[in-house]
Coordinates of C-alpha atoms in Angstrom, one line a residue:
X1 CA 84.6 129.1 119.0
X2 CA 82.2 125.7 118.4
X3 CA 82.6 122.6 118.6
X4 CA 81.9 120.9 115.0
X5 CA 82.4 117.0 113.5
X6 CA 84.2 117.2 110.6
X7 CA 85.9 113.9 108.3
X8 CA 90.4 114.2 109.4
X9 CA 92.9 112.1 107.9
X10 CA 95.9 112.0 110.0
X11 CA 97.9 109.7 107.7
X12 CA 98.6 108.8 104.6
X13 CA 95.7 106.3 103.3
X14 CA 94.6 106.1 106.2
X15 CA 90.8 106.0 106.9
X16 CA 88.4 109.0 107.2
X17 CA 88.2 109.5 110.9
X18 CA 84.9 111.2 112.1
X19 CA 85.9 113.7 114.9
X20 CA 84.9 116.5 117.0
X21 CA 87.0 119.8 116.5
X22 CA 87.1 123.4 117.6
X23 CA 86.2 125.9 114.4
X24 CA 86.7 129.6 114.8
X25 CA 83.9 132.3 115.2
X26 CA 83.4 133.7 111.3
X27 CA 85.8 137.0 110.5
X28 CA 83.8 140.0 109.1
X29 CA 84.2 138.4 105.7
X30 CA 82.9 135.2 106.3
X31 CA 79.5 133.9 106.5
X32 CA 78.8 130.6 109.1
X33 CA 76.8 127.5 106.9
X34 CA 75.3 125.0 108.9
X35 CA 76.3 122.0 107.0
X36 CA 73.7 119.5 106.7
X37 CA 75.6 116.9 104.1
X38 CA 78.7 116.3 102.5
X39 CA 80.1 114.3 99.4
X40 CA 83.4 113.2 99.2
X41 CA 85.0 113.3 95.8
X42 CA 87.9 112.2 93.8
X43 CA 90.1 115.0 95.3
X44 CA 89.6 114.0 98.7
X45 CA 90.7 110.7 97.9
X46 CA 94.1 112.6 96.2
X47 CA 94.8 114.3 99.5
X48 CA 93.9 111.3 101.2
X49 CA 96.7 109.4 99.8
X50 CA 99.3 112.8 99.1
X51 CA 99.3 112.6 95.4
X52 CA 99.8 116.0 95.8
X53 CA 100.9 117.2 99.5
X54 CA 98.2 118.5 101.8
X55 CA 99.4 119.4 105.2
X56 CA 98.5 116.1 108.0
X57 CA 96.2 116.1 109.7
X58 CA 93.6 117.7 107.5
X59 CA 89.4 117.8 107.7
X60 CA 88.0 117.3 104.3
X61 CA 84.4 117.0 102.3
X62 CA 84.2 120.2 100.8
X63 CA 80.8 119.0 98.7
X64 CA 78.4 120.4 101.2
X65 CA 74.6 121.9 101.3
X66 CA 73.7 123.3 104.0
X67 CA 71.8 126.8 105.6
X68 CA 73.7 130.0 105.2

């Protein structure tokens, strides 16, 4: 496991919280990419304020670039 920062909503509308998490070691499948920065977009808004249902809380800014 590591210790990452990711952007969580934990409410509807409410703001983009900042916060240190746990992330799980990459499966055989998966490749690790140290992010280095992240847009957020139209959709994050949209699951920001559930105009479609994403599960609360939730980490998003999936624009990144980073180092594979």
């Amino acid at each position: 496991m590591r210790k990452i920062k990711a952007a969580v909503i934990r409410q509807q509308g409410g703001p983009f919280q900042i916060e240190d998490l746990m992330q799980d070691d990459p499966r055989s499948d998966e490749v690790r990419v140290r992010i280095v920065a992240v847009g957020m977009c139209h959709t994050d808004m949209v699951a920001r304020d559930q105009l479609y249902a994403v599960p609360l809380p939730v980490a998003l800014g999936h624009e990144g670039s980073g180092v594979v």
